[in-house]
Short mmCIF file of C-alpha atoms in Angstrom, two decimals:
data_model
loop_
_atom_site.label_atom_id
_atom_site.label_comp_id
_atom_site.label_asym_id
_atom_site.label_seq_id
_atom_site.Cartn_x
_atom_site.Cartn_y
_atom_site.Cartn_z
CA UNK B 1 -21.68 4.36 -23.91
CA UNK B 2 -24.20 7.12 -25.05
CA UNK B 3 -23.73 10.33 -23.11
CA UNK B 4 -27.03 11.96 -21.86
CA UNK B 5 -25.99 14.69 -19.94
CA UNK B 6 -29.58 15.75 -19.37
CA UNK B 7 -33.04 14.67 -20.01
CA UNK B 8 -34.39 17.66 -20.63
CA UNK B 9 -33.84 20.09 -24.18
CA UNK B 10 -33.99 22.97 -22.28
CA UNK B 11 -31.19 22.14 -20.61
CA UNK B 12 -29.37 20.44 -23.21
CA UNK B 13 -29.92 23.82 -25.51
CA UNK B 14 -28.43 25.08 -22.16
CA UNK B 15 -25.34 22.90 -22.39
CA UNK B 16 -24.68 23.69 -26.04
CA UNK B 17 -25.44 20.21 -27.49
CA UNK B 18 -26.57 19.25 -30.49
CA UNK B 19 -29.76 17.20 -29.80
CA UNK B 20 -32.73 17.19 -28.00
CA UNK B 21 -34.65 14.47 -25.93
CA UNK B 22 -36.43 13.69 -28.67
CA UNK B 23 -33.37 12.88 -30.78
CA UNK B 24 -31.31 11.11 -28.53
CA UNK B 25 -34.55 8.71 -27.68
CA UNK B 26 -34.82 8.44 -31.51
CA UNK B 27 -31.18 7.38 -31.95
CA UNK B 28 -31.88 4.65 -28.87
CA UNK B 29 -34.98 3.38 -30.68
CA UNK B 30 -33.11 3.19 -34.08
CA UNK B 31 -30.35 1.07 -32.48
CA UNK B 32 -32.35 -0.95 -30.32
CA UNK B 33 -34.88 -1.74 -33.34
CA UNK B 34 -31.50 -3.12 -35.61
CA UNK B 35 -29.97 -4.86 -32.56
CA UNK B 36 -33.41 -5.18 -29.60
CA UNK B 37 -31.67 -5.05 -25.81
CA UNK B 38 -29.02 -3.63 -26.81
CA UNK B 39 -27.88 -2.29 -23.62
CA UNK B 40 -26.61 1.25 -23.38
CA UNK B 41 -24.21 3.26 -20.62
CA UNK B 42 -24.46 7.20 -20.04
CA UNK B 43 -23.11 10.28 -17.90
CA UNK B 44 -25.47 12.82 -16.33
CA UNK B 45 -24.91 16.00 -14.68
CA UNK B 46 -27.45 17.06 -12.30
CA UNK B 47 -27.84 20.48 -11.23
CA UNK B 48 -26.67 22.62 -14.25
CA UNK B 49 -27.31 26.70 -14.33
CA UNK B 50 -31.17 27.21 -14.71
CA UNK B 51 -32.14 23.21 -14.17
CA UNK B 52 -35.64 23.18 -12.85
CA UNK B 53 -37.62 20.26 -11.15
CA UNK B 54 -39.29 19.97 -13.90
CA UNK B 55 -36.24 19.41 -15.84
CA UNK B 56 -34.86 17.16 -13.28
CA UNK B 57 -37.77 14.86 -13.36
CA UNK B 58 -37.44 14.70 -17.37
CA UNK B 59 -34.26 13.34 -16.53
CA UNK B 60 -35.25 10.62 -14.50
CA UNK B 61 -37.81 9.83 -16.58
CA UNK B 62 -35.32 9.34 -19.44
CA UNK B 63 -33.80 7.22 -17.55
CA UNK B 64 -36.74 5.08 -16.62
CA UNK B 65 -37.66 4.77 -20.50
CA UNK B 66 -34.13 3.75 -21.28
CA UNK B 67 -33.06 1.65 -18.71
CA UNK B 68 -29.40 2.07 -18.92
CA UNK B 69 -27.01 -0.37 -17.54
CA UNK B 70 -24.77 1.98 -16.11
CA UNK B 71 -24.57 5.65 -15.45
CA UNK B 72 -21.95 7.64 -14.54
CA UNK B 73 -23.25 10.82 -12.92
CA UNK B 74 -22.15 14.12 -11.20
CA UNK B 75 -23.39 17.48 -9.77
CA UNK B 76 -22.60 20.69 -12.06
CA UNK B 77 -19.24 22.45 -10.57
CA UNK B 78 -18.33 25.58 -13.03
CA UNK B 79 -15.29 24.98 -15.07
CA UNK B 80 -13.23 27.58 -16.36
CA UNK B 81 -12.99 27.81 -19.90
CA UNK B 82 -16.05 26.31 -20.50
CA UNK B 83 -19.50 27.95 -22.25
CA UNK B 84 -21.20 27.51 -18.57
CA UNK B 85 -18.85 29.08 -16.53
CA UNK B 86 -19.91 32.35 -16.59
CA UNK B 87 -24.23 31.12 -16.11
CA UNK B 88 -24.73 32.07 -12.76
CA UNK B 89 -24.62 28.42 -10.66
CA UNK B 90 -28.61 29.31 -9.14
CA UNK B 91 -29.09 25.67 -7.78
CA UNK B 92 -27.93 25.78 -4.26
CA UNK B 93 -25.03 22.66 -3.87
CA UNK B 94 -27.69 20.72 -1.17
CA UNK B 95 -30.36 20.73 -4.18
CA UNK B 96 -27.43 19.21 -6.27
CA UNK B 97 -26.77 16.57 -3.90
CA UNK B 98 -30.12 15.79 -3.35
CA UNK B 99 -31.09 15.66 -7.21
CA UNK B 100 -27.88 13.17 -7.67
CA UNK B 101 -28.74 10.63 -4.99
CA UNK B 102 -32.61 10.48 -6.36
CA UNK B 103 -30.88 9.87 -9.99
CA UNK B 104 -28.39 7.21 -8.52
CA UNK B 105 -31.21 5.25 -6.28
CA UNK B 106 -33.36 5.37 -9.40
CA UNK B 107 -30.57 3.70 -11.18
CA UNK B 108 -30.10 1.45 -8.86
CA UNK B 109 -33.38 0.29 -8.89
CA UNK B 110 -32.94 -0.35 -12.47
CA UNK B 111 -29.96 -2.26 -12.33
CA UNK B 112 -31.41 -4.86 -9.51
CA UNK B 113 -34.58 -5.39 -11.71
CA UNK B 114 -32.59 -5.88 -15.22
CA UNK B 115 -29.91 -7.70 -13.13
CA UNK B 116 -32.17 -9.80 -11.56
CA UNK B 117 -33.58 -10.93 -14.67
CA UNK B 118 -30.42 -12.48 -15.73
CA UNK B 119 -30.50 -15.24 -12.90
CA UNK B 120 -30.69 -18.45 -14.76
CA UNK B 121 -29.07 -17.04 -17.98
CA UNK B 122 -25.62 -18.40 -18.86
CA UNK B 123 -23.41 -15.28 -20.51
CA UNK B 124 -19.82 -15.20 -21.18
CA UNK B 125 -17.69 -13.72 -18.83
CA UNK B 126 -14.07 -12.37 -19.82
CA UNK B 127 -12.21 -12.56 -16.87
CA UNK B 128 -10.50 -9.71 -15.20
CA UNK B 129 -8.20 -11.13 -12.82
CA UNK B 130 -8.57 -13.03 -9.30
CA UNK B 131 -10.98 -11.80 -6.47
CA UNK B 132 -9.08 -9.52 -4.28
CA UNK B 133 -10.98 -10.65 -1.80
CA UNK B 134 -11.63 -14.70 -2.35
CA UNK B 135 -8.58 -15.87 -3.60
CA UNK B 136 -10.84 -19.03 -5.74
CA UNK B 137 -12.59 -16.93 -7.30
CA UNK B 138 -12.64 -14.63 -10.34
CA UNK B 139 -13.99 -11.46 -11.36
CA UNK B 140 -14.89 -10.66 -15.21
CA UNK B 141 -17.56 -8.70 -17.08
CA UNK B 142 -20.17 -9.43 -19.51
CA UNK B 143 -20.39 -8.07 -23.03
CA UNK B 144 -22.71 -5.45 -21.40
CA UNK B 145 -19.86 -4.55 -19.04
CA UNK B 146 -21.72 -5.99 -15.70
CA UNK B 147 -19.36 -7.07 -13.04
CA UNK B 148 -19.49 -11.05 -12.18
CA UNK B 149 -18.02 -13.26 -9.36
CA UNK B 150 -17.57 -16.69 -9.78
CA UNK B 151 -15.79 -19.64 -8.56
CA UNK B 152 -12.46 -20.63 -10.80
CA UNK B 153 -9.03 -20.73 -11.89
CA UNK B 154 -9.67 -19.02 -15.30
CA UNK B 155 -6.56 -16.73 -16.43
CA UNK B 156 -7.10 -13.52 -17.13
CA UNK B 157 -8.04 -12.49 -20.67
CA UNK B 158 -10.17 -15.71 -20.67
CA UNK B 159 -13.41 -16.31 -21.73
CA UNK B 160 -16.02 -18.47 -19.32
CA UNK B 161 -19.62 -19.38 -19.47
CA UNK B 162 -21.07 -18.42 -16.35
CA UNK B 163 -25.09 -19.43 -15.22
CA UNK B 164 -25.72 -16.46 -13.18
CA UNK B 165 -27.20 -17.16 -10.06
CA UNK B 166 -27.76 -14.38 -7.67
CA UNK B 167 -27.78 -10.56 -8.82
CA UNK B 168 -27.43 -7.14 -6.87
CA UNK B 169 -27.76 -4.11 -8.30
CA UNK B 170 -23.77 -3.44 -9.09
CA UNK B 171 -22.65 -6.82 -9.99
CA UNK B 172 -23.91 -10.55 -10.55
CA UNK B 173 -22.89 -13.95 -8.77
CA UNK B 174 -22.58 -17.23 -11.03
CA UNK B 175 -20.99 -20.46 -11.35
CA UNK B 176 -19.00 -22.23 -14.76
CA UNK B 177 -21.87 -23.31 -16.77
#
């Protein structure tokens, strides 16, 4: 997990952190070059004091070149206590909203393609616990933290090679390779 925030320097000068784009893709690059697909997690927060279009879109672009796995992502609210609070919140809250669901369908997107592209693949699956929902089956994740469902008896803490063989965009379906 490799917090973003932002995909734009302005608005990461903005935020008070201590890289830019151009750093944080460096530091992707530099991991994925000693260890390639290494997949990566981050947080975003659309809609900060003074982000622009512009800046948006160099946010979803970032996310396009990365391809994260996962994202966890929000729409600014001032804090108290924080640096931001007293920038004056110009980007109206139905901007925010709007800017988040664009980021989350993009991600989406992503998922379903990379997820898709595991269908065949066998991976091992720690399991979680049973299916709240389908009492033979179990849920676990991946090393990459993707959510799988899969037919079996497995105890928790487990380990199980699973051939995955359908994928959505949140989670994968497989079978005990």
């Amino acid at each position: 997990h490799f917090p973003a925030q932002s995909g734009s320097s302005r608005v990461l000068a903005r935020m008070a952190r201590r890289y830019s784009r151009a750093e944080y893709l460096r530091i992707i690059a530099d991991f994925r070059r000693a260890i390639p697909d290494l997949p990566f997690s981050s947080d975003f927060i659309v809609g900060f004091p003074g982000e622009s279009e512009h800046d948006f879109d160099l946010t979803l672009s970032l996310l396009e070149k990365v391809r994260f796995t996962s994202i966890f992502s929000f729409v600014y609210s001032p804090r108290p206590r924080t640096k931001a609070f007293p920038l004056p919140d110009a980007v109206p809250l139905a901007r925010k909203k709007e800017r988040l669901k664009r980021l989350q369908d993009l991600q989406e997107s992503i998922q379903l393609a990379d997820n898709r592209r595991l269908i065949g693949t066998v991976l091992p699956v720690l399991v979680t616990g049973p299916s709240p929902k389908v009492p033979a089956e179990r849920i676990g994740r991946t090393e990459s933290y993707r959510v799988v469902h899969f037919p079996s008896d497995a105890a928790a803490g487990s380990f199980v090679p699973v051939r995955i063989t359908q994928a959505g965009p949140h989670s994968l379906r497989g079978v005990p390779a």
